[in-house]
PDB file of C-alpha atoms and ligand atoms in Angstrom:
ATOM      1  CA  UNK Q   1       0.000   0.000   0.000  1.00 38.00           C
ATOM      2  CA  UNK Q   2       1.454   3.397  -0.884  1.00 41.00           C
ATOM      3  CA  UNK Q   3       0.969   6.763   0.758  1.00 43.00           C
ATOM      4  CA  UNK Q   4      -1.196   7.929  -2.130  1.00 42.00           C
ATOM      5  CA  UNK Q   5      -3.482   4.933  -1.647  1.00 45.00           C
ATOM      6  CA  UNK Q   6      -3.691   5.740   2.066  1.00 44.00           C
ATOM      7  CA  UNK Q   7      -4.672   9.269   1.107  1.00 39.00           C
ATOM      8  CA  UNK Q   8      -7.497   8.011  -1.081  1.00 42.00           C
ATOM      9  CA  UNK Q   9      -8.815   5.974   1.863  1.00 46.00           C
ATOM     10  CA  UNK Q  10      -8.851   8.972   4.147  1.00 44.00           C
ATOM     11  CA  UNK Q  11     -11.915  11.020   5.031  1.00 42.00           C
ATOM     12  CA  UNK Q  12     -11.896  14.702   4.089  1.00 41.00           C
ATOM     13  CA  UNK Q  13     -10.528  17.052   6.674  1.00 48.00           C
ATOM     14  CA  UNK Q  14     -13.020  16.372   9.453  1.00 49.00           C
ATOM     15  CA  UNK Q  15     -11.207  17.921  12.376  1.00 52.00           C
ATOM     16  CA  UNK Q  16     -10.774  15.886  15.581  1.00 61.00           C
ATOM     17  CA  UNK Q  17     -13.074  13.149  14.396  1.00 82.00           C
ATOM     18  CA  UNK Q  18     -11.020  10.519  16.218  1.00 93.00           C
ATOM     19  CA  UNK Q  19      -9.956  10.342  19.855  1.00 96.00           C
ATOM     20  CA  UNK Q  20      -6.350   9.621  18.952  1.00 97.00           C
ATOM     21  CA  UNK Q  21      -4.273  10.393  15.855  1.00 96.00           C
ATOM     22  CA  UNK Q  22      -0.912   8.644  15.712  1.00 97.00           C
ATOM     23  CA  UNK Q  23       1.867  10.154  13.647  1.00 97.00           C
ATOM     24  CA  UNK Q  24       4.498   7.485  13.030  1.00 96.00           C
ATOM     25  CA  UNK Q  25       3.583   3.880  13.684  1.00 96.00           C
ATOM     26  CA  UNK Q  26       6.819   2.234  14.816  1.00 95.00           C
ATOM     27  CA  UNK Q  27       7.420  -0.195  17.676  1.00 95.00           C
ATOM     28  CA  UNK Q  28       6.418   2.199  20.438  1.00 97.00           C
ATOM     29  CA  UNK Q  29       3.273   3.647  18.842  1.00 97.00           C
ATOM     30  CA  UNK Q  30       2.083   0.201  17.899  1.00 97.00           C
ATOM     31  CA  UNK Q  31       2.637  -1.031  21.492  1.00 97.00           C
ATOM     32  CA  UNK Q  32       0.687   1.948  22.883  1.00 98.00           C
ATOM     33  CA  UNK Q  33      -2.189   1.434  20.459  1.00 98.00           C
ATOM     34  CA  UNK Q  34      -2.339  -2.295  21.220  1.00 97.00           C
ATOM     35  CA  UNK Q  35      -2.277  -1.483  24.940  1.00 98.00           C
ATOM     36  CA  UNK Q  36      -5.145   1.018  24.637  1.00 97.00           C
ATOM     37  CA  UNK Q  37      -7.272  -1.412  22.676  1.00 97.00           C
ATOM     38  CA  UNK Q  38      -6.576  -4.381  24.941  1.00 97.00           C
ATOM     39  CA  UNK Q  39      -7.351  -2.436  28.133  1.00 97.00           C
ATOM     40  CA  UNK Q  40     -10.524  -1.068  26.531  1.00 97.00           C
ATOM     41  CA  UNK Q  41      -9.418   2.555  26.938  1.00 97.00           C
ATOM     42  CA  UNK Q  42      -9.881   3.078  23.175  1.00 97.00           C
ATOM     43  CA  UNK Q  43     -11.486   1.165  20.334  1.00 96.00           C
ATOM     44  CA  UNK Q  44      -9.696   0.734  17.014  1.00 96.00           C
ATOM     45  CA  UNK Q  45     -12.392   2.936  15.470  1.00 95.00           C
ATOM     46  CA  UNK Q  46     -11.248   5.781  17.779  1.00 96.00           C
ATOM     47  CA  UNK Q  47      -7.763   5.807  16.260  1.00 96.00           C
ATOM     48  CA  UNK Q  48      -6.337   7.171  13.037  1.00 96.00           C
ATOM     49  CA  UNK Q  49      -2.761   6.613  11.926  1.00 96.00           C
ATOM     50  CA  UNK Q  50      -0.140   7.951   9.578  1.00 95.00           C
ATOM     51  CA  UNK Q  51       2.623   5.488   8.856  1.00 93.00           C
ATOM     52  CA  UNK Q  52       5.386   5.962   6.332  1.00 91.00           C
ATOM     53  CA  UNK Q  53       6.210   2.476   5.158  1.00 93.00           C
ATOM     54  CA  UNK Q  54       4.006  -0.217   3.666  1.00 93.00           C
ATOM     55  CA  UNK Q  55       4.974  -2.629   6.439  1.00 95.00           C
ATOM     56  CA  UNK Q  56       3.836  -0.230   9.190  1.00 95.00           C
ATOM     57  CA  UNK Q  57       0.619   0.543   7.301  1.00 93.00           C
ATOM     58  CA  UNK Q  58      -0.095  -3.163   7.043  1.00 94.00           C
ATOM     59  CA  UNK Q  59       0.393  -3.511  10.824  1.00 94.00           C
ATOM     60  CA  UNK Q  60      -1.982  -0.613  11.481  1.00 95.00           C
ATOM     61  CA  UNK Q  61      -4.499  -2.034   9.037  1.00 94.00           C
ATOM     62  CA  UNK Q  62      -4.354  -5.424  10.770  1.00 95.00           C
ATOM     63  CA  UNK Q  63      -5.365  -3.705  14.020  1.00 95.00           C
ATOM     64  CA  UNK Q  64      -8.387  -2.193  12.252  1.00 95.00           C
ATOM     65  CA  UNK Q  65      -7.048   1.371  12.348  1.00 95.00           C
ATOM     66  CA  UNK Q  66      -7.902   4.060   9.821  1.00 94.00           C
ATOM     67  CA  UNK Q  67      -4.828   5.037   7.792  1.00 95.00           C
ATOM     68  CA  UNK Q  68      -4.545   8.568   6.435  1.00 94.00           C
ATOM     69  CA  UNK Q  69      -1.941  10.918   5.014  1.00 93.00           C
ATOM     70  CA  UNK Q  70       0.287  12.917   7.308  1.00 93.00           C
ATOM     71  CA  UNK Q  71      -1.565  16.193   7.394  1.00 91.00           C
ATOM     72  CA  UNK Q  72      -5.022  14.641   7.680  1.00 92.00           C
ATOM     73  CA  UNK Q  73      -3.610  12.700  10.632  1.00 94.00           C
ATOM     74  CA  UNK Q  74      -2.348  15.899  12.269  1.00 93.00           C
ATOM     75  CA  UNK Q  75      -5.843  17.411  12.042  1.00 91.00           C
ATOM     76  CA  UNK Q  76      -7.903  14.330  12.859  1.00 90.00           C
ATOM     77  CA  UNK Q  77      -7.625  13.548  16.514  1.00 81.00           C
ATOM     78  CA  UNK Q  78      -8.587  15.095  19.809  1.00 92.00           C
ATOM     79  CA  UNK Q  79      -5.088  13.964  20.762  1.00 96.00           C
ATOM     80  CA  UNK Q  80      -2.081  13.736  18.448  1.00 97.00           C
ATOM     81  CA  UNK Q  81       0.658  11.283  19.416  1.00 98.00           C
ATOM     82  CA  UNK Q  82       3.994  12.251  17.839  1.00 98.00           C
ATOM     83  CA  UNK Q  83       5.940   9.006  17.559  1.00 97.00           C
ATOM     84  CA  UNK Q  84       8.332   9.518  14.682  1.00 96.00           C
ATOM     85  CA  UNK Q  85      12.109   9.429  15.038  1.00 93.00           C
ATOM     86  CA  UNK Q  86      13.172  12.765  16.594  1.00 92.00           C
ATOM     87  CA  UNK Q  87      15.628  13.589  13.811  1.00 91.00           C
ATOM     88  CA  UNK Q  88      12.791  13.810  11.253  1.00 93.00           C
ATOM     89  CA  UNK Q  89      10.549  16.159  13.209  1.00 95.00           C
ATOM     90  CA  UNK Q  90      12.205  19.360  11.877  1.00 93.00           C
ATOM     91  CA  UNK Q  91      11.530  18.191   8.354  1.00 93.00           C
ATOM     92  CA  UNK Q  92       7.928  17.098   8.977  1.00 94.00           C
ATOM     93  CA  UNK Q  93       6.731  19.887  11.290  1.00 95.00           C
ATOM     94  CA  UNK Q  94       6.326  22.574   8.573  1.00 93.00           C
ATOM     95  CA  UNK Q  95       4.057  20.171   6.660  1.00 91.00           C
ATOM     96  CA  UNK Q  96       1.725  19.679   9.620  1.00 93.00           C
ATOM     97  CA  UNK Q  97      -1.243  21.898  10.260  1.00 92.00           C
ATOM     98  CA  UNK Q  98      -2.509  20.909  13.686  1.00 93.00           C
ATOM     99  CA  UNK Q  99      -6.153  21.640  14.510  1.00 88.00           C
ATOM    100  CA  UNK Q 100      -6.635  24.271  17.244  1.00 87.00           C
ATOM    101  CA  UNK Q 101      -7.121  22.676  20.653  1.00 89.00           C
ATOM    102  CA  UNK Q 102      -5.372  19.438  19.695  1.00 93.00           C
ATOM    103  CA  UNK Q 103      -3.830  17.663  22.663  1.00 96.00           C
ATOM    104  CA  UNK Q 104      -0.282  17.169  21.325  1.00 97.00           C
ATOM    105  CA  UNK Q 105       1.583  14.330  23.068  1.00 98.00           C
ATOM    106  CA  UNK Q 106       5.190  13.622  22.125  1.00 98.00           C
ATOM    107  CA  UNK Q 107       7.377  10.622  22.891  1.00 97.00           C
ATOM    108  CA  UNK Q 108      10.249  12.023  20.812  1.00 94.00           C
ATOM    109  CA  UNK Q 109      13.496  12.148  22.750  1.00 91.00           C
ATOM    110  CA  UNK Q 110      15.201  15.541  22.854  1.00 88.00           C
ATOM    111  CA  UNK Q 111      12.322  17.783  21.734  1.00 93.00           C
ATOM    112  CA  UNK Q 112      11.029  20.031  24.521  1.00 93.00           C
ATOM    113  CA  UNK Q 113       7.380  21.043  24.928  1.00 94.00           C
ATOM    114  CA  UNK Q 114       8.306  24.611  24.008  1.00 94.00           C
ATOM    115  CA  UNK Q 115      10.165  23.575  20.846  1.00 94.00           C
ATOM    116  CA  UNK Q 116       7.323  21.313  19.676  1.00 96.00           C
ATOM    117  CA  UNK Q 117       4.678  23.913  20.553  1.00 95.00           C
ATOM    118  CA  UNK Q 118       6.540  26.565  18.547  1.00 95.00           C
ATOM    119  CA  UNK Q 119       6.971  24.320  15.486  1.00 95.00           C
ATOM    120  CA  UNK Q 120       3.332  23.183  15.458  1.00 95.00           C
ATOM    121  CA  UNK Q 121       1.800  26.392  16.793  1.00 93.00           C
ATOM    122  CA  UNK Q 122       0.155  24.267  19.475  1.00 93.00           C
ATOM    123  CA  UNK Q 123      -0.992  25.824  22.754  1.00 89.00           C
ATOM    124  CA  UNK Q 124       0.256  23.072  24.993  1.00 89.00           C
ATOM    125  CA  UNK Q 125       2.318  19.945  24.501  1.00 96.00           C
ATOM    126  CA  UNK Q 126       2.609  16.933  26.785  1.00 98.00           C
ATOM    127  CA  UNK Q 127       5.901  15.023  26.810  1.00 97.00           C
ATOM    128  CA  UNK Q 128       6.192  11.360  27.638  1.00 98.00           C
ATOM    129  CA  UNK Q 129       9.175   9.085  27.958  1.00 97.00           C
ATOM    130  CA  UNK Q 130       8.045   5.449  28.115  1.00 97.00           C
ATOM    131  CA  UNK Q 131      10.374   2.493  27.717  1.00 97.00           C
ATOM    132  CA  UNK Q 132      10.498  -0.555  25.504  1.00 96.00           C
ATOM    133  CA  UNK Q 133       8.629  -2.651  28.107  1.00 97.00           C
ATOM    134  CA  UNK Q 134       5.488  -0.965  26.698  1.00 98.00           C
ATOM    135  CA  UNK Q 135       5.527  -3.886  24.264  1.00 97.00           C
ATOM    136  CA  UNK Q 136       4.631  -6.220  27.154  1.00 97.00           C
ATOM    137  CA  UNK Q 137       2.480  -3.772  29.126  1.00 97.00           C
ATOM    138  CA  UNK Q 138       5.219  -3.288  31.739  1.00 96.00           C
ATOM    139  CA  UNK Q 139       6.570   0.139  30.835  1.00 97.00           C
ATOM    140  CA  UNK Q 140       7.149   2.984  33.184  1.00 97.00           C
ATOM    141  CA  UNK Q 141       6.370   6.312  31.510  1.00 98.00           C
ATOM    142  CA  UNK Q 142       7.818   9.567  32.763  1.00 98.00           C
ATOM    143  CA  UNK Q 143       5.076  12.044  31.895  1.00 98.00           C
ATOM    144  CA  UNK Q 144       5.442  15.804  31.935  1.00 97.00           C
ATOM    145  CA  UNK Q 145       2.253  17.874  31.790  1.00 96.00           C
ATOM    146  CA  UNK Q 146       2.296  21.641  32.239  1.00 91.00           C
ATOM    147  CA  UNK Q 147      -0.013  23.278  34.795  1.00 90.00           C
ATOM    148  CA  UNK Q 148      -1.993  25.111  32.101  1.00 90.00           C
ATOM    149  CA  UNK Q 149      -2.889  21.882  30.295  1.00 94.00           C
ATOM    150  CA  UNK Q 150      -6.680  21.327  30.272  1.00 95.00           C
ATOM    151  CA  UNK Q 151      -7.841  18.602  32.646  1.00 96.00           C
ATOM    152  CA  UNK Q 152      -9.350  16.478  29.834  1.00 96.00           C
ATOM    153  CA  UNK Q 153      -6.051  16.469  27.923  1.00 96.00           C
ATOM    154  CA  UNK Q 154      -4.158  15.607  31.099  1.00 97.00           C
ATOM    155  CA  UNK Q 155      -6.434  12.680  31.952  1.00 97.00           C
ATOM    156  CA  UNK Q 156      -6.293  11.361  28.407  1.00 98.00           C
ATOM    157  CA  UNK Q 157      -2.473  11.313  28.425  1.00 98.00           C
ATOM    158  CA  UNK Q 158      -2.313   9.565  31.792  1.00 98.00           C
ATOM    159  CA  UNK Q 159      -4.792   6.888  30.645  1.00 98.00           C
ATOM    160  CA  UNK Q 160      -2.980   6.473  27.313  1.00 98.00           C
ATOM    161  CA  UNK Q 161       0.309   5.564  28.980  1.00 98.00           C
ATOM    162  CA  UNK Q 162      -1.336   3.684  31.847  1.00 98.00           C
ATOM    163  CA  UNK Q 163      -2.503   1.305  29.091  1.00 98.00           C
ATOM    164  CA  UNK Q 164       1.101   0.082  28.729  1.00 98.00           C
ATOM    165  CA  UNK Q 165       2.291   0.188  32.337  1.00 98.00           C
ATOM    166  CA  UNK Q 166       2.844   2.621  35.174  1.00 97.00           C
ATOM    167  CA  UNK Q 167       2.907   6.421  34.850  1.00 98.00           C
ATOM    168  CA  UNK Q 168       5.191   8.731  36.825  1.00 98.00           C
ATOM    169  CA  UNK Q 169       4.261  12.413  36.622  1.00 98.00           C
ATOM    170  CA  UNK Q 170       7.199  14.780  36.791  1.00 97.00           C
ATOM    171  CA  UNK Q 171       8.355  18.256  35.835  1.00 97.00           C
ATOM    172  CA  UNK Q 172       9.860  18.600  32.358  1.00 96.00           C
ATOM    173  CA  UNK Q 173      13.171  19.653  33.941  1.00 95.00           C
ATOM    174  CA  UNK Q 174      13.459  16.064  35.254  1.00 97.00           C
ATOM    175  CA  UNK Q 175      12.645  14.350  31.980  1.00 96.00           C
ATOM    176  CA  UNK Q 176      16.238  13.976  30.734  1.00 95.00           C
ATOM    177  CA  UNK Q 177      17.196  12.374  34.052  1.00 96.00           C
ATOM    178  CA  UNK Q 178      14.202  10.041  33.879  1.00 97.00           C
ATOM    179  CA  UNK Q 179      15.166   9.142  30.309  1.00 96.00           C
ATOM    180  CA  UNK Q 180      18.651   8.212  31.519  1.00 97.00           C
ATOM    181  CA  UNK Q 181      17.218   5.955  34.222  1.00 98.00           C
ATOM    182  CA  UNK Q 182      14.034   4.321  32.994  1.00 97.00           C
ATOM    183  CA  UNK Q 183      14.384   4.402  29.195  1.00 96.00           C
ATOM    184  CA  UNK Q 184      18.137   3.905  28.772  1.00 97.00           C
ATOM    185  CA  UNK Q 185      18.218   1.915  32.026  1.00 97.00           C
ATOM    186  CA  UNK Q 186      16.699  -1.065  30.216  1.00 97.00           C
ATOM    187  CA  UNK Q 187      19.964  -1.333  28.272  1.00 98.00           C
ATOM    188  CA  UNK Q 188      22.132  -1.105  31.417  1.00 98.00           C
ATOM    189  CA  UNK Q 189      20.246  -4.017  32.964  1.00 97.00           C
ATOM    190  CA  UNK Q 190      20.450  -6.014  29.737  1.00 97.00           C
ATOM    191  CA  UNK Q 191      24.202  -5.413  29.631  1.00 98.00           C
ATOM    192  CA  UNK Q 192      24.477  -6.646  33.222  1.00 98.00           C
ATOM    193  CA  UNK Q 193      22.517  -9.806  32.417  1.00 97.00           C
ATOM    194  CA  UNK Q 194      24.669 -10.395  29.317  1.00 98.00           C
ATOM    195  CA  UNK Q 195      27.799 -10.018  31.455  1.00 98.00           C
ATOM    196  CA  UNK Q 196      26.406 -12.411  34.072  1.00 98.00           C
ATOM    197  CA  UNK Q 197      25.686 -14.937  31.348  1.00 98.00           C
ATOM    198  CA  UNK Q 198      29.243 -14.624  29.992  1.00 98.00           C
ATOM    199  CA  UNK Q 199      30.614 -15.039  33.514  1.00 98.00           C
ATOM    200  CA  UNK Q 200      28.521 -18.185  33.950  1.00 98.00           C
ATOM    201  CA  UNK Q 201      29.973 -19.653  30.749  1.00 98.00           C
ATOM    202  CA  UNK Q 202      33.468 -18.664  31.887  1.00 98.00           C
ATOM    203  CA  UNK Q 203      32.820 -20.551  35.130  1.00 98.00           C
ATOM    204  CA  UNK Q 204      32.086 -23.677  33.106  1.00 98.00           C
ATOM    205  CA  UNK Q 205      28.283 -23.729  32.862  1.00 98.00           C
ATOM    206  CA  UNK Q 206      26.663 -24.827  29.590  1.00 98.00           C
ATOM    207  CA  UNK Q 207      25.369 -21.913  27.452  1.00 98.00           C
ATOM    208  CA  UNK Q 208      21.642 -22.589  27.859  1.00 98.00           C
ATOM    209  CA  UNK Q 209      21.931 -23.022  31.614  1.00 98.00           C
ATOM    210  CA  UNK Q 210      24.049 -19.848  31.834  1.00 98.00           C
ATOM    211  CA  UNK Q 211      21.296 -17.947  30.026  1.00 97.00           C
ATOM    212  CA  UNK Q 212      18.455 -19.371  32.118  1.00 98.00           C
ATOM    213  CA  UNK Q 213      20.186 -18.785  35.455  1.00 98.00           C
ATOM    214  CA  UNK Q 214      21.066 -15.184  34.606  1.00 97.00           C
ATOM    215  CA  UNK Q 215      17.530 -14.367  33.487  1.00 96.00           C
ATOM    216  CA  UNK Q 216      15.990 -16.149  36.477  1.00 97.00           C
ATOM    217  CA  UNK Q 217      18.027 -13.933  38.787  1.00 96.00           C
ATOM    218  CA  UNK Q 218      16.515 -10.869  37.104  1.00 95.00           C
ATOM    219  CA  UNK Q 219      12.987 -12.276  37.451  1.00 95.00           C
ATOM    220  CA  UNK Q 220      13.609 -13.156  41.091  1.00 94.00           C
ATOM    221  CA  UNK Q 221      14.855  -9.690  42.014  1.00 95.00           C
ATOM    222  CA  UNK Q 222      12.054  -7.975  40.063  1.00 93.00           C
ATOM    223  CA  UNK Q 223       9.393 -10.134  41.684  1.00 92.00           C
ATOM    224  CA  UNK Q 224      10.776  -9.757  45.217  1.00 92.00           C
ATOM    225  CA  UNK Q 225      11.142  -5.987  44.833  1.00 90.00           C
ATOM    226  CA  UNK Q 226       7.746  -5.502  43.200  1.00 88.00           C
ATOM    227  CA  UNK Q 227       5.919  -6.940  46.225  1.00 88.00           C
ATOM    228  CA  UNK Q 228       6.842  -3.675  47.947  1.00 84.00           C
ATOM    229  CA  UNK Q 229       7.708  -5.716  51.058  1.00 85.00           C
ATOM    230  CA  UNK Q 230      11.412  -5.962  50.243  1.00 86.00           C
ATOM    231  CA  UNK Q 231      13.718  -3.045  49.663  1.00 92.00           C
ATOM    232  CA  UNK Q 232      16.519  -3.925  47.183  1.00 94.00           C
ATOM    233  CA  UNK Q 233      19.236  -2.768  49.591  1.00 95.00           C
ATOM    234  CA  UNK Q 234      17.757  -4.994  52.296  1.00 94.00           C
ATOM    235  CA  UNK Q 235      17.540  -7.850  49.814  1.00 94.00           C
ATOM    236  CA  UNK Q 236      21.205  -7.402  48.900  1.00 96.00           C
ATOM    237  CA  UNK Q 237      22.209  -7.268  52.557  1.00 96.00           C
ATOM    238  CA  UNK Q 238      20.183 -10.387  53.297  1.00 94.00           C
ATOM    239  CA  UNK Q 239      22.144 -12.455  50.749  1.00 95.00           C
ATOM    240  CA  UNK Q 240      25.545 -11.025  51.751  1.00 97.00           C
ATOM    241  CA  UNK Q 241      26.899 -12.951  54.730  1.00 97.00           C
ATOM    242  CA  UNK Q 242      30.176 -11.598  56.133  1.00 96.00           C
ATOM    243  CA  UNK Q 243      33.092 -13.407  54.456  1.00 97.00           C
ATOM    244  CA  UNK Q 244      30.674 -15.379  52.301  1.00 97.00           C
ATOM    245  CA  UNK Q 245      30.550 -15.958  48.549  1.00 98.00           C
ATOM    246  CA  UNK Q 246      28.416 -12.903  47.716  1.00 98.00           C
ATOM    247  CA  UNK Q 247      30.646 -10.671  49.859  1.00 98.00           C
ATOM    248  CA  UNK Q 248      33.662 -11.876  47.857  1.00 98.00           C
ATOM    249  CA  UNK Q 249      31.951 -10.916  44.583  1.00 98.00           C
ATOM    250  CA  UNK Q 250      30.710  -7.530  45.843  1.00 98.00           C
ATOM    251  CA  UNK Q 251      34.225  -6.651  47.011  1.00 98.00           C
ATOM    252  CA  UNK Q 252      35.413  -7.044  43.406  1.00 98.00           C
ATOM    253  CA  UNK Q 253      32.551  -4.878  42.110  1.00 98.00           C
ATOM    254  CA  UNK Q 254      33.311  -2.222  44.741  1.00 98.00           C
ATOM    255  CA  UNK Q 255      36.996  -2.226  43.848  1.00 98.00           C
ATOM    256  CA  UNK Q 256      35.972  -1.646  40.223  1.00 97.00           C
ATOM    257  CA  UNK Q 257      33.767   1.256  41.386  1.00 98.00           C
ATOM    258  CA  UNK Q 258      30.684  -0.402  39.944  1.00 98.00           C
ATOM    259  CA  UNK Q 259      28.186   2.025  41.533  1.00 97.00           C
ATOM    260  CA  UNK Q 260      30.148   5.094  40.470  1.00 98.00           C
ATOM    261  CA  UNK Q 261      30.372   3.690  36.939  1.00 98.00           C
ATOM    262  CA  UNK Q 262      26.565   3.378  36.753  1.00 98.00           C
ATOM    263  CA  UNK Q 263      26.212   6.974  37.954  1.00 98.00           C
ATOM    264  CA  UNK Q 264      28.650   8.138  35.268  1.00 98.00           C
ATOM    265  CA  UNK Q 265      26.805   6.144  32.599  1.00 98.00           C
ATOM    266  CA  UNK Q 266      23.442   7.634  33.601  1.00 98.00           C
ATOM    267  CA  UNK Q 267      24.974  11.121  33.668  1.00 98.00           C
ATOM    268  CA  UNK Q 268      26.264  10.568  30.119  1.00 98.00           C
ATOM    269  CA  UNK Q 269      22.766   9.566  28.962  1.00 96.00           C
ATOM    270  CA  UNK Q 270      21.221  12.619  30.648  1.00 95.00           C
ATOM    271  CA  UNK Q 271      23.843  14.940  29.109  1.00 95.00           C
ATOM    272  CA  UNK Q 272      23.222  13.438  25.680  1.00 94.00           C
ATOM    273  CA  UNK Q 273      19.455  13.979  26.037  1.00 92.00           C
ATOM    274  CA  UNK Q 274      20.093  17.634  26.927  1.00 91.00           C
ATOM    275  CA  UNK Q 275      22.483  17.968  23.975  1.00 91.00           C
ATOM    276  CA  UNK Q 276      19.823  16.587  21.591  1.00 88.00           C
ATOM    277  CA  UNK Q 277      17.349  19.138  22.971  1.00 82.00           C
ATOM    278  CA  UNK Q 278      19.795  22.011  22.485  1.00 84.00           C
ATOM    279  CA  UNK Q 279      20.375  20.970  18.883  1.00 83.00           C
ATOM    280  CA  UNK Q 280      16.667  21.605  18.215  1.00 83.00           C
ATOM    281  CA  UNK Q 281      16.665  25.239  19.314  1.00 76.00           C
TER     282      UNK Q 281
HETATM  283  N1  NAP D   1      10.975   2.329  21.558  1.00 94.64           N
HETATM  284  C1  NAP D   1      11.108   2.862  22.779  1.00 94.64           C
HETATM  285  O1  NAP D   1      11.288   2.156  23.766  1.00 94.64           O
HETATM  286  C2  NAP D   1      11.000   4.342  22.976  1.00 94.64           C
HETATM  287  C3  NAP D   1      11.037   4.853  24.287  1.00 94.64           C
HETATM  288  C4  NAP D   1      10.888   6.220  24.477  1.00 94.64           C
HETATM  289  C5  NAP D   1      10.724   7.060  23.394  1.00 94.64           C
HETATM  290  N2  NAP D   1      10.747   6.555  22.131  1.00 94.64           N
HETATM  291  C6  NAP D   1      10.551   7.475  21.004  1.00 94.64           C
HETATM  292  O2  NAP D   1       9.469   7.022  20.232  1.00 94.64           O
HETATM  293  C7  NAP D   1       9.637   7.403  18.872  1.00 94.64           C
HETATM  294  C8  NAP D   1       9.428   6.178  17.999  1.00 94.64           C
HETATM  295  O3  NAP D   1      10.371   5.199  18.387  1.00 94.64           O
HETATM  296  P1  NAP D   1      10.201   3.677  17.969  1.00 94.64           P
HETATM  297  O4  NAP D   1      11.021   2.887  18.910  1.00 94.64           O
HETATM  298  O5  NAP D   1       8.770   3.336  17.776  1.00 94.64           O
HETATM  299  O6  NAP D   1      10.986   3.694  16.588  1.00 94.64           O
HETATM  300  P2  NAP D   1      10.689   2.914  15.235  1.00 94.64           P
HETATM  301  O7  NAP D   1      10.058   1.605  15.528  1.00 94.64           O
HETATM  302  O8  NAP D   1      11.938   2.935  14.450  1.00 94.64           O
HETATM  303  O9  NAP D   1       9.595   3.848  14.535  1.00 94.64           O
HETATM  304  C9  NAP D   1       9.956   5.129  14.096  1.00 94.64           C
HETATM  305  C10 NAP D   1       8.843   5.742  13.303  1.00 94.64           C
HETATM  306  O10 NAP D   1       9.373   6.905  12.646  1.00 94.64           O
HETATM  307  C11 NAP D   1       9.144   6.756  11.257  1.00 94.64           C
HETATM  308  N3  NAP D   1      10.224   7.355  10.456  1.00 94.64           N
HETATM  309  C12 NAP D   1      11.447   6.861  10.256  1.00 94.64           C
HETATM  310  N4  NAP D   1      12.100   7.649   9.384  1.00 94.64           N
HETATM  311  C13 NAP D   1      11.267   8.656   9.049  1.00 94.64           C
HETATM  312  C14 NAP D   1      11.367   9.778   8.189  1.00 94.64           C
HETATM  313  N5  NAP D   1      12.468  10.050   7.482  1.00 94.64           N
HETATM  314  N6  NAP D   1      10.317  10.588   8.096  1.00 94.64           N
HETATM  315  C15 NAP D   1       9.200  10.318   8.785  1.00 94.64           C
HETATM  316  N7  NAP D   1       9.045   9.278   9.599  1.00 94.64           N
HETATM  317  C16 NAP D   1      10.072   8.454   9.741  1.00 94.64           C
HETATM  318  C17 NAP D   1       9.085   5.275  11.026  1.00 94.64           C
HETATM  319  O11 NAP D   1       8.424   5.040   9.820  1.00 94.64           O
HETATM  320  P3  NAP D   1       8.625   3.672   8.975  1.00 94.64           P
HETATM  321  O12 NAP D   1       9.125   2.618   9.881  1.00 94.64           O
HETATM  322  O13 NAP D   1       7.275   3.419   8.443  1.00 94.64           O
HETATM  323  O14 NAP D   1       9.614   3.993   7.912  1.00 94.64           O
HETATM  324  C18 NAP D   1       8.306   4.810  12.240  1.00 94.64           C
HETATM  325  O15 NAP D   1       6.937   5.051  12.101  1.00 94.64           O
HETATM  326  C19 NAP D   1      11.016   8.023  18.767  1.00 94.64           C
HETATM  327  O16 NAP D   1      10.883   9.423  18.748  1.00 94.64           O
HETATM  328  C20 NAP D   1      11.714   7.582  20.049  1.00 94.64           C
HETATM  329  O17 NAP D   1      12.618   8.575  20.504  1.00 94.64           O
HETATM  330  C21 NAP D   1      10.873   5.225  21.896  1.00 94.64           C
END
């Protein structure tokens, strides 16, 4: 299916006919849409989508979503979810004429509410930073909503992201830090699990067992911590007997300044997010 075909399918320019218009239908947008439909927050008939490639359009079509051209999409929803790659927003923004009163919600890293508002001439913009666990309904979304945002727009955004996990409301000035922890943090944990798996192989365990044990540790910690009854520091202390095996391992990690290294890594991610934002001014 080509863009021109999608255009032919589209309705005229009926403003805000849908509850949600989705601009860019990649992994994240598709996870959010699936989440909204499966929780019953939205029906597929409430959602209109612009997707660039045939493959993405086919995915949207399979979910029963209306597919339209870019500008019709920008004018079609009560809410507009911006979910394209951040580096293409400068190029696309001048082509978008957003209907007055549209609730613009962006998941694009690096673009501030002010920058997006200025490019789209939108009154208010909500910024969200979910993580890849949205694909399994276990995301945490850092959500920044300004005080002057209408209550209906605010509630819609909270429910949208609650469809794929937990929502943490915070000031936009904290969004880069949250990005460094909960979005990029997925990769730090994956790297740790990969390293644990390699260590297991090094210690002589077969590959499949190394993989299973490492992943099971992650599940165990996540499950224990998510009960709310166990604090992770207390959990660590409880498995660290003086002069025991765990203490021997932690001494090596301490000597390698493991905690400080994580802080430096997160700082680098936060700095990079700020740098990306500055490049858009
Ligand atoms: N995935 C995450 O965990 C996550 C977390 C937080 C924030 N985000 C943000 O969410 C947004 C989407 O990320 P994603 O993971 O869903 O990425 P993705 O799967 O790669 O999807 C990116 C979307 O942007 C479109 N796109 C790519 N090149 C384009 C161009 N030149 N012009 C217009 N559109 C273009 C893609 O279209 P086609 O594929 O059809 O070409 C696709 O719809 C990004 O801004 C990212 O920063 C993602």
